[in-house]
mmCIF file of C-alpha atoms and ligand atoms in Angstrom:
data_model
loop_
_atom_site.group_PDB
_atom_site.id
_atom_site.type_symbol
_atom_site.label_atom_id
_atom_site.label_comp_id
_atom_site.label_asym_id
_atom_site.label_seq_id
_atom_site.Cartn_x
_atom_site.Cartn_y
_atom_site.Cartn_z
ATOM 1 C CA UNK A 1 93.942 61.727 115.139
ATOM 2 C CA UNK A 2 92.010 59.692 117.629
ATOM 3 C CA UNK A 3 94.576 57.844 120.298
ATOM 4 C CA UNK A 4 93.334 54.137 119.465
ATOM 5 C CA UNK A 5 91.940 52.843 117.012
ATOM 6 C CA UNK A 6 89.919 49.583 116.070
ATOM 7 C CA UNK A 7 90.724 49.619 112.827
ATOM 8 C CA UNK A 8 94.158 47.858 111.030
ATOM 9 C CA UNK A 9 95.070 49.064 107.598
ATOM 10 C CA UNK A 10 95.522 46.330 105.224
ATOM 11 C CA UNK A 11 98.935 45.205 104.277
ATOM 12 C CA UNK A 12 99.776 44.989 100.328
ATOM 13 C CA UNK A 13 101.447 41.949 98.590
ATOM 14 C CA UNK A 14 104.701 42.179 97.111
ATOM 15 C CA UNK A 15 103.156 44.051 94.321
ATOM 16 C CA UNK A 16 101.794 46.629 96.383
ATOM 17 C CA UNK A 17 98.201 45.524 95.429
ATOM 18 C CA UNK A 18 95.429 45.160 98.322
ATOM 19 C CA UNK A 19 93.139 42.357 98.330
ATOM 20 C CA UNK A 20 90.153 43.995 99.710
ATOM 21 C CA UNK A 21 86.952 41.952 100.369
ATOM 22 C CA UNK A 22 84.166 42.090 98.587
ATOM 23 C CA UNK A 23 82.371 43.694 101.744
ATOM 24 C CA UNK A 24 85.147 46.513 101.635
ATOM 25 C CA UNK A 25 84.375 47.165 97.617
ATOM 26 C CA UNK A 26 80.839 47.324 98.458
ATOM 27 C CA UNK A 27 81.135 50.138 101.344
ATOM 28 C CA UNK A 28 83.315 52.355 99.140
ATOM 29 C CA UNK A 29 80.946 51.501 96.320
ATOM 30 C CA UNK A 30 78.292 53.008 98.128
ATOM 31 C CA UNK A 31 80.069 55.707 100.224
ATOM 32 C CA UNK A 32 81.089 56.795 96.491
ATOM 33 C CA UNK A 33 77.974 56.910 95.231
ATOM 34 C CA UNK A 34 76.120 58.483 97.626
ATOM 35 C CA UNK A 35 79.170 61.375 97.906
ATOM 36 C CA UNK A 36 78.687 62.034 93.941
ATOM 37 C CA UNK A 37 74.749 62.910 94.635
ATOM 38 C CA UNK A 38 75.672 65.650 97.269
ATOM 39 C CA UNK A 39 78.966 67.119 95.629
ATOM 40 C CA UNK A 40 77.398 68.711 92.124
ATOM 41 C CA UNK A 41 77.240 72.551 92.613
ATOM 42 C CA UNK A 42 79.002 72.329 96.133
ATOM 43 C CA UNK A 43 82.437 70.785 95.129
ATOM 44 C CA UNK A 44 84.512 73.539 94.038
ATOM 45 C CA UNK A 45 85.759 73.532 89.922
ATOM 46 C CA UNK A 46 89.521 72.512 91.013
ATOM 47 C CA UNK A 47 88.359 69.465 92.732
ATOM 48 C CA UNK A 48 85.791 68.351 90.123
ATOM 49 C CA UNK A 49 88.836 68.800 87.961
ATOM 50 C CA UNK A 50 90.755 66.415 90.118
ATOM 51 C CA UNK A 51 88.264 63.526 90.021
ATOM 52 C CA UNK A 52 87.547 63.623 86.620
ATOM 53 C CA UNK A 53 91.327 63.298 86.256
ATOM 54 C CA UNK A 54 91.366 60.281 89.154
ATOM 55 C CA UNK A 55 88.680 58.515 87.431
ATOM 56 C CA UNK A 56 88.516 56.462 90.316
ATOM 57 C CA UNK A 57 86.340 53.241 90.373
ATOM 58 C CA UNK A 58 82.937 52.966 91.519
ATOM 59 C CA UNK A 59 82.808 48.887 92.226
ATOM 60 C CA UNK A 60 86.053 48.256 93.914
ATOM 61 C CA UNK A 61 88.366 50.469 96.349
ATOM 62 C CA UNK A 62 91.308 51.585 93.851
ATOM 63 C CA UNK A 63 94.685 50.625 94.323
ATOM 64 C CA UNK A 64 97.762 53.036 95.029
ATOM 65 C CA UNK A 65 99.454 52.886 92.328
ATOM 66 C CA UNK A 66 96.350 53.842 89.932
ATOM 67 C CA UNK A 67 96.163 56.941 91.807
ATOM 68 C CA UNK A 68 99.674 57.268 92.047
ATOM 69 C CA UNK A 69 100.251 57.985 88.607
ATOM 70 C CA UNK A 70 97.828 60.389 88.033
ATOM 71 C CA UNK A 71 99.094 62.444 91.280
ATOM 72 C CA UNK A 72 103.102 62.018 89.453
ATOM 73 C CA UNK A 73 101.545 63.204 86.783
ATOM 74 C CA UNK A 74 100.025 66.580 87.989
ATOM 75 C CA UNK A 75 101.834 67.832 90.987
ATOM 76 C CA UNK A 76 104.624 65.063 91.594
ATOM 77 C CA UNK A 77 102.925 63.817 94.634
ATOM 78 C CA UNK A 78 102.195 60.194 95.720
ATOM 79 C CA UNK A 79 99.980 58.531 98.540
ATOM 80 C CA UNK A 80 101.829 56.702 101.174
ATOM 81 C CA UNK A 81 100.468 53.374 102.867
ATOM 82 C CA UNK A 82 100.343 53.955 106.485
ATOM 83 C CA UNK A 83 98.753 52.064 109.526
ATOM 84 C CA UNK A 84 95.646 53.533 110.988
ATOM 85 C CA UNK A 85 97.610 55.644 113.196
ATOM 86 C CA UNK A 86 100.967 57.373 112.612
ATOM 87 C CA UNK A 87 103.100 59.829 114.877
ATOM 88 C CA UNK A 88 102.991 63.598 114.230
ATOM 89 C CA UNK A 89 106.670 63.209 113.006
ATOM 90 C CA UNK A 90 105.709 60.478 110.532
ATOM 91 C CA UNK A 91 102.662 62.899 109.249
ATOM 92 C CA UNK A 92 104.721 65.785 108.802
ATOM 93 C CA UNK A 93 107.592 63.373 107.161
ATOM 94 C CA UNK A 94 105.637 62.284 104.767
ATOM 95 C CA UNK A 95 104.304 65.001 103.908
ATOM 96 C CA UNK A 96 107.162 67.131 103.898
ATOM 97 C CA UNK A 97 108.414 64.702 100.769
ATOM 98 C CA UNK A 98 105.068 65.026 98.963
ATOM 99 C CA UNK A 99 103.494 61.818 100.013
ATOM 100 C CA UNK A 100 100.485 61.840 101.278
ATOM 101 C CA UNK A 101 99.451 59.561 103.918
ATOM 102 C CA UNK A 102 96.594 56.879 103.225
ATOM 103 C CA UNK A 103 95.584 54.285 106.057
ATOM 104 C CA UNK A 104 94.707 51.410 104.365
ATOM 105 C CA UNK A 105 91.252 50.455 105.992
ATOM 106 C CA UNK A 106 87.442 51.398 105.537
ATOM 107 C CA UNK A 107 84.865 52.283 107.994
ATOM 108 C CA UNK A 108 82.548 49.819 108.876
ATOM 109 C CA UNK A 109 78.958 49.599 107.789
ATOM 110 C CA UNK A 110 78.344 51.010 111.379
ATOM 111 C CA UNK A 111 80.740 53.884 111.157
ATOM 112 C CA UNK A 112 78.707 54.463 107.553
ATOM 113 C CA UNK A 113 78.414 58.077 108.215
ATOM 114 C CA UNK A 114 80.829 59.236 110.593
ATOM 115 C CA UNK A 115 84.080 58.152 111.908
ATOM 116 C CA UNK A 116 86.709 59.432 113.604
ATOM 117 C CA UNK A 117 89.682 57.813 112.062
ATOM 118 C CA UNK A 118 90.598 59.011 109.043
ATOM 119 C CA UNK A 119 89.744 56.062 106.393
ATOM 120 C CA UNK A 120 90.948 55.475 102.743
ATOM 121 C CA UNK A 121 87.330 56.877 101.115
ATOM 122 C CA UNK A 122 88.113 60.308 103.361
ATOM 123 C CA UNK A 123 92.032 60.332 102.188
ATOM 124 C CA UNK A 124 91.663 59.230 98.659
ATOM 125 C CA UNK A 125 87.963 60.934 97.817
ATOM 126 C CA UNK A 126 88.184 63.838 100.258
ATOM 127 C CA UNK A 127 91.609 64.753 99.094
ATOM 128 C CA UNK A 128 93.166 63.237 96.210
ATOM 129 C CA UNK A 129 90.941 65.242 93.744
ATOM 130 C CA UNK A 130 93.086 68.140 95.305
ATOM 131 C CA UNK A 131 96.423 66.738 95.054
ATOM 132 C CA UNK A 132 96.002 67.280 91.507
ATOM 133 C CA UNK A 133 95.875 71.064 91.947
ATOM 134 C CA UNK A 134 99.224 73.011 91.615
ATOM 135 C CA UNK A 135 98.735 75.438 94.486
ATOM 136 C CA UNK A 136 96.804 73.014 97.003
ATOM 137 C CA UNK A 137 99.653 70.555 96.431
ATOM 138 C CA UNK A 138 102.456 73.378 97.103
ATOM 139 C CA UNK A 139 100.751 74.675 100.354
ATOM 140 C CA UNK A 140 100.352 70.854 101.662
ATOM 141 C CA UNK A 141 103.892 70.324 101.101
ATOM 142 C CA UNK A 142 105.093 73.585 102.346
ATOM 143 C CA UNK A 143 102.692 72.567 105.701
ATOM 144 C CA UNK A 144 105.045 69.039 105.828
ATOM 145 C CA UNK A 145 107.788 71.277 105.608
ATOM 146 C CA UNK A 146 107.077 73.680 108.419
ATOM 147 C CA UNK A 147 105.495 70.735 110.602
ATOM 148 C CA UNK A 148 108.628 68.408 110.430
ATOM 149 C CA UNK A 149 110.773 70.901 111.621
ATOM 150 C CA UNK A 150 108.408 72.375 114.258
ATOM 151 C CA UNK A 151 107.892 71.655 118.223
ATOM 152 C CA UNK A 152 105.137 70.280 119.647
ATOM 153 C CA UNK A 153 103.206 72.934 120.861
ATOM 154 C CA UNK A 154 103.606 74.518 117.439
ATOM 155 C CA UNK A 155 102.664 72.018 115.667
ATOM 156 C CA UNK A 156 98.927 72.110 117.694
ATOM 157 C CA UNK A 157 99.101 75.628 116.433
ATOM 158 C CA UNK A 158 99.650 74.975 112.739
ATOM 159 C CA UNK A 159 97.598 72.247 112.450
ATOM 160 C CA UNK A 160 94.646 74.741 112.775
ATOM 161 C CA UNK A 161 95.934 76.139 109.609
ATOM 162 C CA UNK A 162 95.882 72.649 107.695
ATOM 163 C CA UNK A 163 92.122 72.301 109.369
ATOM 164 C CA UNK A 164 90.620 75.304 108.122
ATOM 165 C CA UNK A 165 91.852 74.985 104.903
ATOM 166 C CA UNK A 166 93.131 71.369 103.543
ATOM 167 C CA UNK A 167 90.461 69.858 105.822
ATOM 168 C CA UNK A 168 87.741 72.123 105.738
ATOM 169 C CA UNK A 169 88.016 75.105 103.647
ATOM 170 C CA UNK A 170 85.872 77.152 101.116
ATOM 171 C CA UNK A 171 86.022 79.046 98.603
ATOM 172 C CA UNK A 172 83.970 82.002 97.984
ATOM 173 C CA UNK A 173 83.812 82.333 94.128
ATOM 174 C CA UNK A 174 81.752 84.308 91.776
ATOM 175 C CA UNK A 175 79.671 81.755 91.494
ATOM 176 C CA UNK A 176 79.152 81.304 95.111
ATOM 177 C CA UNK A 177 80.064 79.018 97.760
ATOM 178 C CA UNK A 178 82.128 76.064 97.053
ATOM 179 C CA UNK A 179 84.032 73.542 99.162
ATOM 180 C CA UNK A 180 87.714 72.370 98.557
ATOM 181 C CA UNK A 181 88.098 71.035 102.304
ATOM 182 C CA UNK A 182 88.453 67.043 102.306
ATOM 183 C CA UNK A 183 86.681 66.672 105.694
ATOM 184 C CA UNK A 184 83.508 68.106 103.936
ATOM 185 C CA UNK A 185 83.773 66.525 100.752
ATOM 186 C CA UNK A 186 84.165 62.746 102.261
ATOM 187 C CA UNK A 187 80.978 63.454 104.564
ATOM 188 C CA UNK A 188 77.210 64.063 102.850
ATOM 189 C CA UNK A 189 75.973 65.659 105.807
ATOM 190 C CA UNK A 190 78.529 68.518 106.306
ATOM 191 C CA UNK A 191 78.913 69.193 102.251
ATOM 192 C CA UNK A 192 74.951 70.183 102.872
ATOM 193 C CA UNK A 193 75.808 71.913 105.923
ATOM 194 C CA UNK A 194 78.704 73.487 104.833
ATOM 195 C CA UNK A 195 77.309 75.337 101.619
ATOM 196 C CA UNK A 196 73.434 75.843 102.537
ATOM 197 C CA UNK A 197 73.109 75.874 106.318
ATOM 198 C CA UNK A 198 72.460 79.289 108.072
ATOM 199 C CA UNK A 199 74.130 78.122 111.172
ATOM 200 C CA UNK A 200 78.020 78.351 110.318
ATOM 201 C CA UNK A 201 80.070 81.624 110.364
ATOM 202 C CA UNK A 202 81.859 82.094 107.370
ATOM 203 C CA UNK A 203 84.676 84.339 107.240
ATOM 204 C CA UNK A 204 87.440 85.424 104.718
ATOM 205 C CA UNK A 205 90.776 83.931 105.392
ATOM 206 C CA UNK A 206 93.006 85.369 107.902
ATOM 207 C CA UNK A 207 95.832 82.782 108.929
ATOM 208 C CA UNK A 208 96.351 84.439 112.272
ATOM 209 C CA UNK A 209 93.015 84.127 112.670
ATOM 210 C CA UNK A 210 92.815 80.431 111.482
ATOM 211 C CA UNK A 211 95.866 79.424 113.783
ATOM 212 C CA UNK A 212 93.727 81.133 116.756
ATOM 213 C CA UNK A 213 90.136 79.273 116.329
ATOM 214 C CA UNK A 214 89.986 76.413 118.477
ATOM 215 C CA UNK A 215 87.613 73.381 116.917
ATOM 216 C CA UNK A 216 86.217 70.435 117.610
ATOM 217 C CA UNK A 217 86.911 66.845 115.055
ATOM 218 C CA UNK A 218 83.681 65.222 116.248
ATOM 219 C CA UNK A 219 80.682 68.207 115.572
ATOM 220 C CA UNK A 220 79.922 69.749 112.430
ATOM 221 C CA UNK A 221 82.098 73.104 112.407
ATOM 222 C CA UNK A 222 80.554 76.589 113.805
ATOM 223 C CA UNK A 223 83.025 78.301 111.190
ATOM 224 C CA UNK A 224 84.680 77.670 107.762
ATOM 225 C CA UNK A 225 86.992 80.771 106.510
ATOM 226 C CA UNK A 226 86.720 81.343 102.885
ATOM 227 C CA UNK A 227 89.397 82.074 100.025
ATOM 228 C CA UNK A 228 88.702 83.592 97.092
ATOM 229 C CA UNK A 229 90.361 81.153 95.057
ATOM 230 C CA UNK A 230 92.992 77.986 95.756
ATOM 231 C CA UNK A 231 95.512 80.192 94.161
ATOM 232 C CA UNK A 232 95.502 82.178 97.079
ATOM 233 C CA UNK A 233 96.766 78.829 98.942
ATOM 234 C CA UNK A 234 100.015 79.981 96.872
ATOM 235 C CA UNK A 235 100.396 83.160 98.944
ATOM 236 C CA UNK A 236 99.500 81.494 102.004
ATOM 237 C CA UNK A 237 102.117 78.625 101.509
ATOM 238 C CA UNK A 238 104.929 81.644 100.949
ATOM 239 C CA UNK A 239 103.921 83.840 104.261
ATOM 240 C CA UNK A 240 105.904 83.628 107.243
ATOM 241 C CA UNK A 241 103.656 81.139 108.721
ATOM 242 C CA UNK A 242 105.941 79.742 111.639
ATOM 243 C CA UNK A 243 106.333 83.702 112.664
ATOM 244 C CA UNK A 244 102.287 83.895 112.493
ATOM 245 C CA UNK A 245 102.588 81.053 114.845
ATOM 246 C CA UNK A 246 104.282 82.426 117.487
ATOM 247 C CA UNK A 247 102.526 85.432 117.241
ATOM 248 C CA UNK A 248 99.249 83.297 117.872
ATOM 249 C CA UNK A 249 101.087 81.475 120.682
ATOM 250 C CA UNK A 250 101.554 84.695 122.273
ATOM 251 C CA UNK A 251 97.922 86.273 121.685
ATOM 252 C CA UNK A 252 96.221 83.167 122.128
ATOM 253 C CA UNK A 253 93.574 81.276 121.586
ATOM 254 C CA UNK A 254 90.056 82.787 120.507
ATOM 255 C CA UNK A 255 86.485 81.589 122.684
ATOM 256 C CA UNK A 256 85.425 78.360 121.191
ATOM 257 C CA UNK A 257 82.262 78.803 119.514
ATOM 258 C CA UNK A 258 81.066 75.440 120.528
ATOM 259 C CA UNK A 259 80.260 73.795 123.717
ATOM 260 C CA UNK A 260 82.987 71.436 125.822
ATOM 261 C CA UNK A 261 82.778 67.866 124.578
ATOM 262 C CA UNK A 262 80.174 66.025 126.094
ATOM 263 C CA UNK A 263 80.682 62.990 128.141
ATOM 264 C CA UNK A 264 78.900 60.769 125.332
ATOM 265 C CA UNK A 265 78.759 62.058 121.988
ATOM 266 C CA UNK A 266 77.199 60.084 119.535
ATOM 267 C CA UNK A 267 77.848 61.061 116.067
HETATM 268 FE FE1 FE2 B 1 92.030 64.563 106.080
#
């Protein structure tokens, strides 16, 4: 979401493969490895589900088309090659025909644990487990659809929605916390944060509520709202959302619960 950006996604051949470098295999090898230590108990069951299903290499960054045919083969979606940065209109685009965007390029060893683009470890191992789930795939499309067809300011409205849940929500279960946001899974440091820190609020879902809490990309977040299961993403998906949206236009935005971005932030 950043303006600029250093990185350029990688272009595939005619046969849509990716020659990554060995250097690029070797940072997703180890961004993979260290995710699977944190994620036992925290990931929720849906997206566990989901990677056992993606099966995705360990040694080498996987190509589309591997995980494209697992994603046909659960929910009909597909991942879309994009450059590091796309328009808002592209995003929602995409979406909005169940292809989900994927910037073909990997942090650097010196972006190891935080970045603000979003890379192809976040995309494909923060949210393709997901994409595999009926109801988490339905409310990501039905997003698309409301987003394509949406004005700007909207848009900055409804894309708190897609934060506090695609990107970083949880589900309260019977079994306790568990994540199914994609910002938390691809990062170590918030899926500990997330589920055991004392510091975070953590509310129950209200999407007025969600499309009226202001947040911050670069800081670990000062609230997560909580479903009760991704089902519930189902009910979500079929609200009037775009009416909620104008209704949060007009009550506005709640306090921030975090401070105004410093002039250097170091992550
Ligand atoms: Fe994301």
């Amino acid at each position: 979401m950043g303006k600029q950006s250093n990185y350029v996604s990688r272009q595939p051949d005619e046969n849509g493969i990716i020659a990554w470098s060995g250097e690029e295999n070797a940072v997703w090898h180890d961004l993979v490895e260290r995710q699977l230590k944190h994620i036992p108990g925290k990931a929720c069951d849906e997206y566990m589900h989901g990677l056992d299903l993606l099966n995705l290499p360990h040694d080498r960054i996987p190509q589309l088309h591997e995980i494209n045919e697992v994603l046909q083969e659960t929910t009909g979606w597909q991942v879309a090659q994009v450059p590091a940065l796309i328009p808002f209109d592209e995003f929602f685009r995409l979406l909005a025909n169940k292809q989900f965007p994927v910037a073909t390029f990997i942090r650097t060893r010196e972006e190891f644990d935080y970045l603000q683009e979003p890379d192809i470890f976040h995309e494909i191992f923060g949210h393709c487990p997901l994409l595999t789930n009926p109801a988490f795939a339905h409310f990501t499309h039905q997003y698309g659809k409301l987003g394509l067809n949406a004005t700007p300011k909207e848009r900055v409205y409804l894309a708190r929605l897609y934060w506090f849940t695609v990107e970083f929500g949880l589900l309260q279960t019977k079994d306790g916390l568990r994540i199914y946001g994609g910002g938390i899974l691809s990062s170590p440091g918030e899926t500990e944060y997330a589920i055991s820190s004392d510091k975070p609020e953590r509310k129950p879902l209200v999407p007025l509520d969600a499309l009226r809490t202001p947040y911050r990309i670069d800081i670990m977040q000062p609230i997560y709202y909580t479903i009760e299961s991704t089902d519930r993403l189902f009910e979500i998906a079929d609200l009037d959302i775009m009416a909620l949206v104008r209704e949060a236009m007009e009550l506005g935005l709640f306090e921030p619960k975090f401070p105004p971005k410093p002039k250097t932030d170091a992550a």
